[in-house]
PDB file of C-alpha atoms and ligand atoms in Angstrom:
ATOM      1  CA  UNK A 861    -115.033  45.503  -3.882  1.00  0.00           C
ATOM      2  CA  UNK A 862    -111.841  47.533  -3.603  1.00  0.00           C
ATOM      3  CA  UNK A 863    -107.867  46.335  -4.169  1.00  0.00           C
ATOM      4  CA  UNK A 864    -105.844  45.100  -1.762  1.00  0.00           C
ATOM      5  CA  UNK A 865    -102.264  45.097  -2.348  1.00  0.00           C
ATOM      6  CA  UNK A 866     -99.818  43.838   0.418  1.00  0.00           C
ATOM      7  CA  UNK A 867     -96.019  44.923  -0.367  1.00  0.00           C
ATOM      8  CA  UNK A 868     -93.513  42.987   1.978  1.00  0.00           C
ATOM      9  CA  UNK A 869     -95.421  42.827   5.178  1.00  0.00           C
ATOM     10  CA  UNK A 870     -93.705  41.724   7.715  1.00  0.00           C
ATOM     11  CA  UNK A 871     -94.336  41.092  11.597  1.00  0.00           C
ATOM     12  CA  UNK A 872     -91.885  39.482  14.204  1.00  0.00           C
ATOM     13  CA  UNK A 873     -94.002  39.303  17.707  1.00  0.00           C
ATOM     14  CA  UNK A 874     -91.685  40.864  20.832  1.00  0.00           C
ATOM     15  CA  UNK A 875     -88.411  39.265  20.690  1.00  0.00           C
ATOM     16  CA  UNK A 876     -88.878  36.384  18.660  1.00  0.00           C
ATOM     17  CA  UNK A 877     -85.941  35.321  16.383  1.00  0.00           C
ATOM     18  CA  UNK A 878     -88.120  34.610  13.451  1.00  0.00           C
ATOM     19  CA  UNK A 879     -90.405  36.620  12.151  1.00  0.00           C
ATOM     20  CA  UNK A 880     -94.232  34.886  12.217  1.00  0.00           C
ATOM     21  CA  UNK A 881     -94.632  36.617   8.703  1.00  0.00           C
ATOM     22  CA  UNK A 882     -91.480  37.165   6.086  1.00  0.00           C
ATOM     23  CA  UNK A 883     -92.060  39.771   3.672  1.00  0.00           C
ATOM     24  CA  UNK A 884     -95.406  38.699   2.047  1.00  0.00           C
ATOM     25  CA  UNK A 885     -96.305  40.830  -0.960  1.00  0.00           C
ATOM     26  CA  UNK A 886     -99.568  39.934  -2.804  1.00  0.00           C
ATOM     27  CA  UNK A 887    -102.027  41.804  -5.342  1.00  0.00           C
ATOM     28  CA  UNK A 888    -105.632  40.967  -4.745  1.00  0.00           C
ATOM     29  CA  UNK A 889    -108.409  42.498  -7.492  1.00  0.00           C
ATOM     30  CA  UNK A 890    -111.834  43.771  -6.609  1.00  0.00           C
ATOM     31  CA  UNK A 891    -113.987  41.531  -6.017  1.00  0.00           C
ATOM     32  CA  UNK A 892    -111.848  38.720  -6.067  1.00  0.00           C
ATOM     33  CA  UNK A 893    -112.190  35.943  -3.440  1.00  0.00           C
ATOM     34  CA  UNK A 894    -108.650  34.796  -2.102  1.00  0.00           C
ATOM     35  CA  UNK A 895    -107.875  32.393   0.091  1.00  0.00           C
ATOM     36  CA  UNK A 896    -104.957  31.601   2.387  1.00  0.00           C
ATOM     37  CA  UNK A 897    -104.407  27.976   3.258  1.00  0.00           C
ATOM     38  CA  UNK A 898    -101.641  26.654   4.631  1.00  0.00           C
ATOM     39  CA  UNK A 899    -100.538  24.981   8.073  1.00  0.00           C
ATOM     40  CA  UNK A 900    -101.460  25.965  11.441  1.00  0.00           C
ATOM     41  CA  UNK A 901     -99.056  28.859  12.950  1.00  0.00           C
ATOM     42  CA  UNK A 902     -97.759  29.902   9.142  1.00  0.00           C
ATOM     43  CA  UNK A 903     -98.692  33.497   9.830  1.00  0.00           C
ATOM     44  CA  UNK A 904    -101.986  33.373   8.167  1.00  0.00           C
ATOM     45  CA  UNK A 905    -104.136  35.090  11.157  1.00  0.00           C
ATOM     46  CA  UNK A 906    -101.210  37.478  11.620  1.00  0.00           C
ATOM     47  CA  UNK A 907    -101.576  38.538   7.841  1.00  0.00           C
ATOM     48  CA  UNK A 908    -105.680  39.119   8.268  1.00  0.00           C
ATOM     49  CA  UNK A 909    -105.146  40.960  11.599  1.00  0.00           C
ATOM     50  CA  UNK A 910    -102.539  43.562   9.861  1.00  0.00           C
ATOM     51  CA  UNK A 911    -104.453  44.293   7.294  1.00  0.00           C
ATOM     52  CA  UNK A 912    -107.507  45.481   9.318  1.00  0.00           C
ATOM     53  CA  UNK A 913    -105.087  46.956  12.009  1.00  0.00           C
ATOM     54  CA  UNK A 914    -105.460  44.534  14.938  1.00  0.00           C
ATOM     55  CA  UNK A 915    -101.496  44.404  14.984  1.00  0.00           C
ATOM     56  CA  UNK A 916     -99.243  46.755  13.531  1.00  0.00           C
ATOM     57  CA  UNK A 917     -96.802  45.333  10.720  1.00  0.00           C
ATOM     58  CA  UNK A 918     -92.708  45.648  12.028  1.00  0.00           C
ATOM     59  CA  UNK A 919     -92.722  46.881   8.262  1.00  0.00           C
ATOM     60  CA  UNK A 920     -94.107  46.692   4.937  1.00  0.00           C
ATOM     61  CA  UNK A 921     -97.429  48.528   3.791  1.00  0.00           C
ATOM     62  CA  UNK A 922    -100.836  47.589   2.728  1.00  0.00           C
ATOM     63  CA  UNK A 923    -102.673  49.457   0.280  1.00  0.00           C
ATOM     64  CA  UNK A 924    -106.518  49.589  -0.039  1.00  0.00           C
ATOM     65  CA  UNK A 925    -107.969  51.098  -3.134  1.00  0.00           C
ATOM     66  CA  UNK A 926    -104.150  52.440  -3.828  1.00  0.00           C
ATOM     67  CA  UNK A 927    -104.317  54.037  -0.050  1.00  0.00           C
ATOM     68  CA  UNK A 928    -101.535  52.974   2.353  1.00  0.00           C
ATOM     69  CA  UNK A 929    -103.914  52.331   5.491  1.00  0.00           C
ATOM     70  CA  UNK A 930    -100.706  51.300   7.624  1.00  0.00           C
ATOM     71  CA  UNK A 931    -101.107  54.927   9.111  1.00  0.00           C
ATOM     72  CA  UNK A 932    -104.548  55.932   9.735  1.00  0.00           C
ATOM     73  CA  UNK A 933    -107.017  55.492  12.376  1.00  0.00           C
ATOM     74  CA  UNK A 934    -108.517  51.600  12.604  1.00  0.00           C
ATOM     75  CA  UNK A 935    -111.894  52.853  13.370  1.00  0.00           C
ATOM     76  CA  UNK A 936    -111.710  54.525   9.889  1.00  0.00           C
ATOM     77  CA  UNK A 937    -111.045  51.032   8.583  1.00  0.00           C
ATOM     78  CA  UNK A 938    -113.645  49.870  10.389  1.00  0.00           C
ATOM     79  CA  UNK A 939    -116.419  51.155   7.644  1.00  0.00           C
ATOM     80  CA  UNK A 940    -114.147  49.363   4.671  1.00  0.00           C
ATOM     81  CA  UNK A 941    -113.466  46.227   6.543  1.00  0.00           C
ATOM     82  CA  UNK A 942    -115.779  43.708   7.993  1.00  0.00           C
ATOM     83  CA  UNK A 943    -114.097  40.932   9.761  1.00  0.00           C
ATOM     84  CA  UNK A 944    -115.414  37.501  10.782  1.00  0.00           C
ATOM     85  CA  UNK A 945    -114.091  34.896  12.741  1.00  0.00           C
ATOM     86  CA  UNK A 946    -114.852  31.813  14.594  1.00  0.00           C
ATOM     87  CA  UNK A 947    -118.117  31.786  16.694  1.00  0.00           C
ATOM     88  CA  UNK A 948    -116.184  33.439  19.884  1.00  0.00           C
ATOM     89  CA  UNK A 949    -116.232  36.696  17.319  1.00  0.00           C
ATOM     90  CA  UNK A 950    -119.643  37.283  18.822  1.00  0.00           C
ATOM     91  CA  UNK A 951    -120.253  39.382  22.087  1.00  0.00           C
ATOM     92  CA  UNK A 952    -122.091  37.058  24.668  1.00  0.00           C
ATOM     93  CA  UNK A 953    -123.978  39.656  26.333  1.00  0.00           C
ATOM     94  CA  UNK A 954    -125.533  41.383  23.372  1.00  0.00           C
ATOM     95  CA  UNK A 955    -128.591  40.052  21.422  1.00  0.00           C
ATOM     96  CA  UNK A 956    -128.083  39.545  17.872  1.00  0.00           C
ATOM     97  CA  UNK A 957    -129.739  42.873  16.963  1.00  0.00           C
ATOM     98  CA  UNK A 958    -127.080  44.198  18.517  1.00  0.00           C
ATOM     99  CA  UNK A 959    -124.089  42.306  17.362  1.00  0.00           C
ATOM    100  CA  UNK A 960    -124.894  43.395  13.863  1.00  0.00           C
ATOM    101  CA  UNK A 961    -125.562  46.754  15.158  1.00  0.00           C
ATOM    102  CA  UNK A 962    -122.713  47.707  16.836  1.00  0.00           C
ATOM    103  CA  UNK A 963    -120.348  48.954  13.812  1.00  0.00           C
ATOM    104  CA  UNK A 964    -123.316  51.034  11.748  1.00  0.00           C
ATOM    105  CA  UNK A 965    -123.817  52.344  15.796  1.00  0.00           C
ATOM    106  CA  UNK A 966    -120.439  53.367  15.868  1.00  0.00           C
ATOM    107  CA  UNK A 967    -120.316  54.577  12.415  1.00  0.00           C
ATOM    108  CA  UNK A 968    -122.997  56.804  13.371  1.00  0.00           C
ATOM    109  CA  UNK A 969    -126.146  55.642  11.437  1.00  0.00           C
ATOM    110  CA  UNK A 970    -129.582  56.698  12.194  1.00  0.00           C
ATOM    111  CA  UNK A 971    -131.355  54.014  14.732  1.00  0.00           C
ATOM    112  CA  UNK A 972    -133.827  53.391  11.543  1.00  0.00           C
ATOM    113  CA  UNK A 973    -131.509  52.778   9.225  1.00  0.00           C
ATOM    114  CA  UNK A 974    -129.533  50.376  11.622  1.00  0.00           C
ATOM    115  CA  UNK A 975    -132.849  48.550  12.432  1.00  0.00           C
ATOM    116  CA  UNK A 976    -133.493  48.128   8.742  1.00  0.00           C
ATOM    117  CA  UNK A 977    -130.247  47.148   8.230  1.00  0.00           C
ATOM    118  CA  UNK A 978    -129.825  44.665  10.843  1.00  0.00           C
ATOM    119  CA  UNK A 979    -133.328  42.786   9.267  1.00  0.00           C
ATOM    120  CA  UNK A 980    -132.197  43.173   6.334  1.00  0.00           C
ATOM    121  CA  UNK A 981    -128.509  41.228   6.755  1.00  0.00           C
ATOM    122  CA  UNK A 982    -130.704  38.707   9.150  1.00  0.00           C
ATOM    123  CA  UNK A 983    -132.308  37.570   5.978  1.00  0.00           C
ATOM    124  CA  UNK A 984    -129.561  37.538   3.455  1.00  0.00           C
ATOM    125  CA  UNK A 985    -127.991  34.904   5.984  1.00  0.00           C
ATOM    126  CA  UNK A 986    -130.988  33.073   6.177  1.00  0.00           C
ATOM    127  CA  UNK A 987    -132.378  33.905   9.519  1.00  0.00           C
ATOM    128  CA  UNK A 988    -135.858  34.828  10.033  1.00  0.00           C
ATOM    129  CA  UNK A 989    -135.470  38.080  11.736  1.00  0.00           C
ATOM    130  CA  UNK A 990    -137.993  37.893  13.983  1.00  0.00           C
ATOM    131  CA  UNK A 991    -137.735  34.457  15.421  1.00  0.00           C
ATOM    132  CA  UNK A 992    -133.605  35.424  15.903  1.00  0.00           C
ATOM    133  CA  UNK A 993    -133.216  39.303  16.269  1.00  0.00           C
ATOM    134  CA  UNK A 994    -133.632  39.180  20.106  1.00  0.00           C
ATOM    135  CA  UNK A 995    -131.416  36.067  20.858  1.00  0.00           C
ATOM    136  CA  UNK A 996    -128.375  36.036  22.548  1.00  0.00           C
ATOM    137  CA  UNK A 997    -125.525  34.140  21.022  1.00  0.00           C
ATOM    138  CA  UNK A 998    -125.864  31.005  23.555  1.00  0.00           C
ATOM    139  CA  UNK A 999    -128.942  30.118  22.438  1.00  0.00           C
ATOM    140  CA  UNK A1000    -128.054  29.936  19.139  1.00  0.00           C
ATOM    141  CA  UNK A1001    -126.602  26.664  17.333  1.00  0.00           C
ATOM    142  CA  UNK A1002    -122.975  26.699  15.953  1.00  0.00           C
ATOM    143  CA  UNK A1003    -123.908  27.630  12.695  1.00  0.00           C
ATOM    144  CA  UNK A1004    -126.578  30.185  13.472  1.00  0.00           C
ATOM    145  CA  UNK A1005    -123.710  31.695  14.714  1.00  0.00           C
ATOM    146  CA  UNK A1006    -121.849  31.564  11.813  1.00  0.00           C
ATOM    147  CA  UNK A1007    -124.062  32.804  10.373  1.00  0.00           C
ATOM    148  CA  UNK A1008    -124.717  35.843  12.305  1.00  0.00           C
ATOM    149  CA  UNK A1009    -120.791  36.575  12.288  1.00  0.00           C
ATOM    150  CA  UNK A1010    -121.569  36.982   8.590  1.00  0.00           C
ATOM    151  CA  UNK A1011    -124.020  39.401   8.709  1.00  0.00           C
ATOM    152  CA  UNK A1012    -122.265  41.423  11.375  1.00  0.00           C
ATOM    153  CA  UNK A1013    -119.130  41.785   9.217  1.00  0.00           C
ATOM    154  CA  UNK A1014    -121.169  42.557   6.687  1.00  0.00           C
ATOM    155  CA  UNK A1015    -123.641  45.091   8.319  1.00  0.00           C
ATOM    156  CA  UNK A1016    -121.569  48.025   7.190  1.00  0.00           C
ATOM    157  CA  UNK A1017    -121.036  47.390   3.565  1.00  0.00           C
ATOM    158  CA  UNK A1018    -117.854  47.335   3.618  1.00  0.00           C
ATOM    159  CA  UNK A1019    -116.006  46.584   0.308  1.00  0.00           C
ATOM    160  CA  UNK A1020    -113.746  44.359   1.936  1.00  0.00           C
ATOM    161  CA  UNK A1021    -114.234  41.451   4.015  1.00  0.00           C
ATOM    162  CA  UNK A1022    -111.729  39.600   5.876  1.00  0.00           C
ATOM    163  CA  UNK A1023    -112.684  35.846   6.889  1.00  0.00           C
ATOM    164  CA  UNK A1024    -110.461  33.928   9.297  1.00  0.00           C
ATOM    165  CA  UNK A1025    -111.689  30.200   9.117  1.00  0.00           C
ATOM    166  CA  UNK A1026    -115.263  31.850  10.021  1.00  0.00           C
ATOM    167  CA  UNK A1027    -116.709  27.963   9.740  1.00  0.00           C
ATOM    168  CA  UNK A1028    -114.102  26.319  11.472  1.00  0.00           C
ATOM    169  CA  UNK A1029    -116.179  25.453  14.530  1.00  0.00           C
ATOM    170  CA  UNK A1030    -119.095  24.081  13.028  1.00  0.00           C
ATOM    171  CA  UNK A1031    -119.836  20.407  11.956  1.00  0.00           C
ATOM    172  CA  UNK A1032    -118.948  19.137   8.374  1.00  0.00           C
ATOM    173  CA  UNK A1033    -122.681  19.084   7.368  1.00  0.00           C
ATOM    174  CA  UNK A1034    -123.528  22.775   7.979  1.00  0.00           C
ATOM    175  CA  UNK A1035    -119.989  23.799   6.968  1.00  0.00           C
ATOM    176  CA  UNK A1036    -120.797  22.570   3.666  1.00  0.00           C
ATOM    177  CA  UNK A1037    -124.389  24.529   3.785  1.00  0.00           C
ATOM    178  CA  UNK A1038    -122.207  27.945   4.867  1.00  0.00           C
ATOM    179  CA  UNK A1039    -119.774  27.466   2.140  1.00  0.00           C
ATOM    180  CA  UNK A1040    -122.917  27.176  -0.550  1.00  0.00           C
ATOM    181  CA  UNK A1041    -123.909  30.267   0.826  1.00  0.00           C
ATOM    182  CA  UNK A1042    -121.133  31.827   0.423  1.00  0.00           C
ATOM    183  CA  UNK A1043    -120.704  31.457  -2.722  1.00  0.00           C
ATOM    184  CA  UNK A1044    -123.837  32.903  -3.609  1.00  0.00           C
ATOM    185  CA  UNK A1045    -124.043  35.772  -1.204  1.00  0.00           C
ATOM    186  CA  UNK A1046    -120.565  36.698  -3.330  1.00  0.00           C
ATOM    187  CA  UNK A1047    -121.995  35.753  -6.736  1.00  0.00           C
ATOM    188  CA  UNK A1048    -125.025  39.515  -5.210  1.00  0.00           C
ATOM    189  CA  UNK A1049    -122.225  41.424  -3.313  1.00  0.00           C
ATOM    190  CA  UNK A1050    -119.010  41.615  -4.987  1.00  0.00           C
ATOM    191  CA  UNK A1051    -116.842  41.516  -2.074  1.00  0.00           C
ATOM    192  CA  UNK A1052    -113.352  41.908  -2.053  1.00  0.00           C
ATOM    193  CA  UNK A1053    -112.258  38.353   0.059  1.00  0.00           C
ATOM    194  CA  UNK A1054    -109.416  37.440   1.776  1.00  0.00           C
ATOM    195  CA  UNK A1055    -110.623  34.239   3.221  1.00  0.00           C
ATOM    196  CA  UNK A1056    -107.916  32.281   5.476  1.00  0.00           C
ATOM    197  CA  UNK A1057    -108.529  28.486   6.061  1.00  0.00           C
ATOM    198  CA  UNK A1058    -106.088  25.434   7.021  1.00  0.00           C
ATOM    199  CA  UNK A1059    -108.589  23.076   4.914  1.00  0.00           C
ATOM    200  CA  UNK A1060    -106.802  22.487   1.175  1.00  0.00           C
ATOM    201  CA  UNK A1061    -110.652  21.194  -0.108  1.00  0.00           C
ATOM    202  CA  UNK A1062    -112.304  24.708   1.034  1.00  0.00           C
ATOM    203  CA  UNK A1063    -109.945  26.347  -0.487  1.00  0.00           C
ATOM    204  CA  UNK A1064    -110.393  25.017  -3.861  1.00  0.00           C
ATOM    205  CA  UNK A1065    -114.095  25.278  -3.601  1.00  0.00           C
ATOM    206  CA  UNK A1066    -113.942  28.688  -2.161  1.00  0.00           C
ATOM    207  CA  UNK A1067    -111.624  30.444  -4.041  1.00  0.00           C
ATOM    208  CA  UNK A1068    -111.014  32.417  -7.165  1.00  0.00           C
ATOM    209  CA  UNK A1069    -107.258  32.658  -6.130  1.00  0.00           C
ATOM    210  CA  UNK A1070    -105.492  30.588  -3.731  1.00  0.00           C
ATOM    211  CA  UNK A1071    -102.371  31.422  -1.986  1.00  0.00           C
ATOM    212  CA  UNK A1072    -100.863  28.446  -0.205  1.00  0.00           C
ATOM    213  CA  UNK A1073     -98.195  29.407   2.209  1.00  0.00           C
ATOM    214  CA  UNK A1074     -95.667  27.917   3.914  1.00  0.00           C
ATOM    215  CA  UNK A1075     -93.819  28.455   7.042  1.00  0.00           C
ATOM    216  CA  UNK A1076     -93.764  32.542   7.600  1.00  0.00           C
ATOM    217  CA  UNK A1077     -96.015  33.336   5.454  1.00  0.00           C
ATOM    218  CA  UNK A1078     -93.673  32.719   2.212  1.00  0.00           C
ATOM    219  CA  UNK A1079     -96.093  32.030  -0.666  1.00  0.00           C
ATOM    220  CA  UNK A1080     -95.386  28.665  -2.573  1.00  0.00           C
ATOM    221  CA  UNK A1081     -97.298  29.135  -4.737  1.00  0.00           C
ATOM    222  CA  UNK A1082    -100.707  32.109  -6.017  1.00  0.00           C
ATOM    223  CA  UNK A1083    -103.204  31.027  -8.059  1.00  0.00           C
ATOM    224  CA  UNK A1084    -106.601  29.891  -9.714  1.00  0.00           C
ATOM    225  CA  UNK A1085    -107.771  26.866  -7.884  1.00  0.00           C
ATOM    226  CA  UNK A1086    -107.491  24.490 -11.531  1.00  0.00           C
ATOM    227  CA  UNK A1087    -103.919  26.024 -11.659  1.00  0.00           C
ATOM    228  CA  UNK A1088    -103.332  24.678  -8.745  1.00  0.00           C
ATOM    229  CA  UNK A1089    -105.128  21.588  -8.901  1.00  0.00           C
ATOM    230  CA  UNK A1090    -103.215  20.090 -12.158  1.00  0.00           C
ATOM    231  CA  UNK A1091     -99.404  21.293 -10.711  1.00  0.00           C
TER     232      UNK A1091
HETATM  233  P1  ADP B2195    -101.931  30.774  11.624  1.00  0.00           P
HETATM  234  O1  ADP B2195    -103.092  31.724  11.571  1.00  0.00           O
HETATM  235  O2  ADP B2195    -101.405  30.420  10.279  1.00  0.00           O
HETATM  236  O3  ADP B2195    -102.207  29.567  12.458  1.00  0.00           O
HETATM  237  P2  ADP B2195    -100.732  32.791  13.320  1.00  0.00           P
HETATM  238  O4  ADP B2195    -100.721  34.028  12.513  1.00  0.00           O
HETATM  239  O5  ADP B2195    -101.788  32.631  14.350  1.00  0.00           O
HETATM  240  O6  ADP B2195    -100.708  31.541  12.326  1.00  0.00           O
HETATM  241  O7  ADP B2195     -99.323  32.641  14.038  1.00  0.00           O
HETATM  242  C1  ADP B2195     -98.087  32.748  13.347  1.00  0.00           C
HETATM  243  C2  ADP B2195     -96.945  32.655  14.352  1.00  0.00           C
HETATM  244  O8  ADP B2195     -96.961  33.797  15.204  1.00  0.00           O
HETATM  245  C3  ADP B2195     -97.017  31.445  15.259  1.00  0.00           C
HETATM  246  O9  ADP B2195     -95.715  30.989  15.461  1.00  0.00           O
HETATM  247  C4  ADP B2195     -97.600  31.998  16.534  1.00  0.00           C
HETATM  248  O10 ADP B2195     -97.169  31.273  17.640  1.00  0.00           O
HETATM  249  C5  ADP B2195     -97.051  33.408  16.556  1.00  0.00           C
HETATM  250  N1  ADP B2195     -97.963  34.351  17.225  1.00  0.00           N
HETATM  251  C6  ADP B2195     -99.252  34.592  16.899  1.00  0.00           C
HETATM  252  N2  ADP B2195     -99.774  35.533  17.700  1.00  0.00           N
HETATM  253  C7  ADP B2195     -98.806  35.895  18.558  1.00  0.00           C
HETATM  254  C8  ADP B2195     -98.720  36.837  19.625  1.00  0.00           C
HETATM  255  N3  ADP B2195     -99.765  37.596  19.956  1.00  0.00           N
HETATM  256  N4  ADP B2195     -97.550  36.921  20.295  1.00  0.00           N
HETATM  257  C9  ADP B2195     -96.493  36.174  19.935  1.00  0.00           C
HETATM  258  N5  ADP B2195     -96.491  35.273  18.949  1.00  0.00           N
HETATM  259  C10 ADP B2195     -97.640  35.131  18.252  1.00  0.00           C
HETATM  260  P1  ADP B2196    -112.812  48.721  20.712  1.00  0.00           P
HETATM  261  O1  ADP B2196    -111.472  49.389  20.814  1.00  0.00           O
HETATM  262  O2  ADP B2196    -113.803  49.181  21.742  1.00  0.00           O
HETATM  263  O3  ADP B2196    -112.739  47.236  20.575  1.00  0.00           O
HETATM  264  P2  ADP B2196    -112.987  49.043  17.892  1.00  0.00           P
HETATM  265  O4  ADP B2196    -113.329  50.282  17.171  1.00  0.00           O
HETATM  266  O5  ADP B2196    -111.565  48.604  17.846  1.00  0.00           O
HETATM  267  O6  ADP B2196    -113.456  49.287  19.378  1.00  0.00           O
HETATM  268  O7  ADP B2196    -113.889  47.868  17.349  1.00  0.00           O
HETATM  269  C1  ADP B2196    -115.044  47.479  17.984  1.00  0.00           C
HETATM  270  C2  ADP B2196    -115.350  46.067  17.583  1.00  0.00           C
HETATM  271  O8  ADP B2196    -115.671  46.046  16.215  1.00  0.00           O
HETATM  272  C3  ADP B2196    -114.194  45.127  17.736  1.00  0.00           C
HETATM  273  O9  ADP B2196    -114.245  44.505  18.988  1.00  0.00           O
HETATM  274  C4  ADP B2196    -114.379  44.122  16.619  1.00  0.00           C
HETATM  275  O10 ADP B2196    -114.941  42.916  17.087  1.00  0.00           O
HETATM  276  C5  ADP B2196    -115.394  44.759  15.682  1.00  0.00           C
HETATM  277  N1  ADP B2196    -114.943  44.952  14.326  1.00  0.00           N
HETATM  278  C6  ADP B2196    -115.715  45.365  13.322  1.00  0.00           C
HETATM  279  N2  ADP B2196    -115.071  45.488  12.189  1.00  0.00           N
HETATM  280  C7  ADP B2196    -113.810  45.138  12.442  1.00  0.00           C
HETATM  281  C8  ADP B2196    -112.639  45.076  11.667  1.00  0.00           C
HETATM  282  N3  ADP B2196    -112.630  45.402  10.380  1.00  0.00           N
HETATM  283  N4  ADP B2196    -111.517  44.671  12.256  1.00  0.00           N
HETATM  284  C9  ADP B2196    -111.513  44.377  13.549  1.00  0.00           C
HETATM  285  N5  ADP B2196    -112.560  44.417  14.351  1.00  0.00           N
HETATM  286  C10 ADP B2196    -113.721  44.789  13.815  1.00  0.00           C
END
């Protein structure tokens, strides 16, 4: 894992008279799994999609590993951050091979090591990689795809992985199953987390730290999930 350390980020969208995130300055550890949980349109997603350069902050700075990152190149962050998100995260016209592929492709790795790599994150998700590797995201259910969007963020090894309600779209049942796994694959990989859901009870399971926000991203409160529990 690496730190993460956000120090009064801010965003206001075009015009708009409020800002959709108000000076939000949090210290996350490595390794740590955070989560962000609070109400739909707090600023959560906008938070996530600063940090791995999606949108530029209006100001503030985030530091990875003590390195402000609010200057350099995305793609560079692209080999520190994986990023998953709801199933639609997945490119429709690629197999699944090839959605895990495509950052170690960019990133340059040899087409060995990226067809090792991809097996390899197939079956730390739980997918048998040859019944799967060759199947486009359609014919997958909702949380095969989940489940793939896992692997792909993680296909680079990045020390930090960003999650934005990744099992959102799936029924309670398997939800529960990707949560379990969760847990586990970050019990082997030591992941720096910064996990954003609207679900209070995920949260709690989920995280080491919780931060639950209000509106614009103010944070009412930061902390261990039995902290939190007995306030
Ligand atoms: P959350 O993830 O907590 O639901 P978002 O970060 O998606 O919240 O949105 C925070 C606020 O910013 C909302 O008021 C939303 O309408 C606004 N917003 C999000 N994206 C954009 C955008 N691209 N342009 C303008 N406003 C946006
Ligand atoms: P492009 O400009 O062609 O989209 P990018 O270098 O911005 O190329 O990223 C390519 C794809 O990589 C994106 O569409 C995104 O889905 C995925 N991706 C991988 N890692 C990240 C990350 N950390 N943040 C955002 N997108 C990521």
């Amino acid at each position: 894992g690496a730190t993460i350390e956000l120090d009064e980020l801010t965003k206001r969208y075009g015009h708009s008279a409020q800002p959709a995130v108000d000076g939000v300055s949090m210290e996350i550890a490595a390794g740590e799994t955070v989560i962000l949980v609070g109400p739909s349109g707090c600023g959560k997603s906008t938070c996530l999609r600063m940090i791995n350069r999606l949108i530029e902050p209006t100001s503030g700075r985030i530091l990875i590993n003590g390195e402000d990152v609010t200057g350099i190149d995305p793609v560079k962050l692209r080999r520190r951050i994986g990023y998953a998100i709801q199933s639609s995260g997945l490119f429709p016209h690629m197999t699944v091979a090839e959605n895990i592929a495509q950052v170690p492709k960019m990133l340059g790795w040899s087409k060995s090591t990226v067809r090792d790599r991809v097996e390899q994150m197939l079956d730390l998700v739980g997918l048998d990689p040859r019944e799967f590797h060759g199947r486009y995201p359609r014919q997958l259910s909702g949380g095969q795809q989940q489940r793939v969007g896992v692997a792909r963020a993680l296909a680079a090894d990045p020390p930090v992985l960003l999650m934005d309600e990744p099992f959102g779209a799936v029924d309670p049942i398997t939800r529960d199953h990707l949560q379990d796994e969760l847990i586990r694959l970050q019990h082997e990989l030591h992941k720096t987390i910064v996990f954003v859901t609207h679900d209070f009870d995920e949260a709690i399971k989920l995280g080491d730290r919780i931060a639950v926000l209000r509106e614009q991203s103010h944070i009412a409160q930061f902390d261990t999930p039995e902290a939190i529990l007995t306030n």
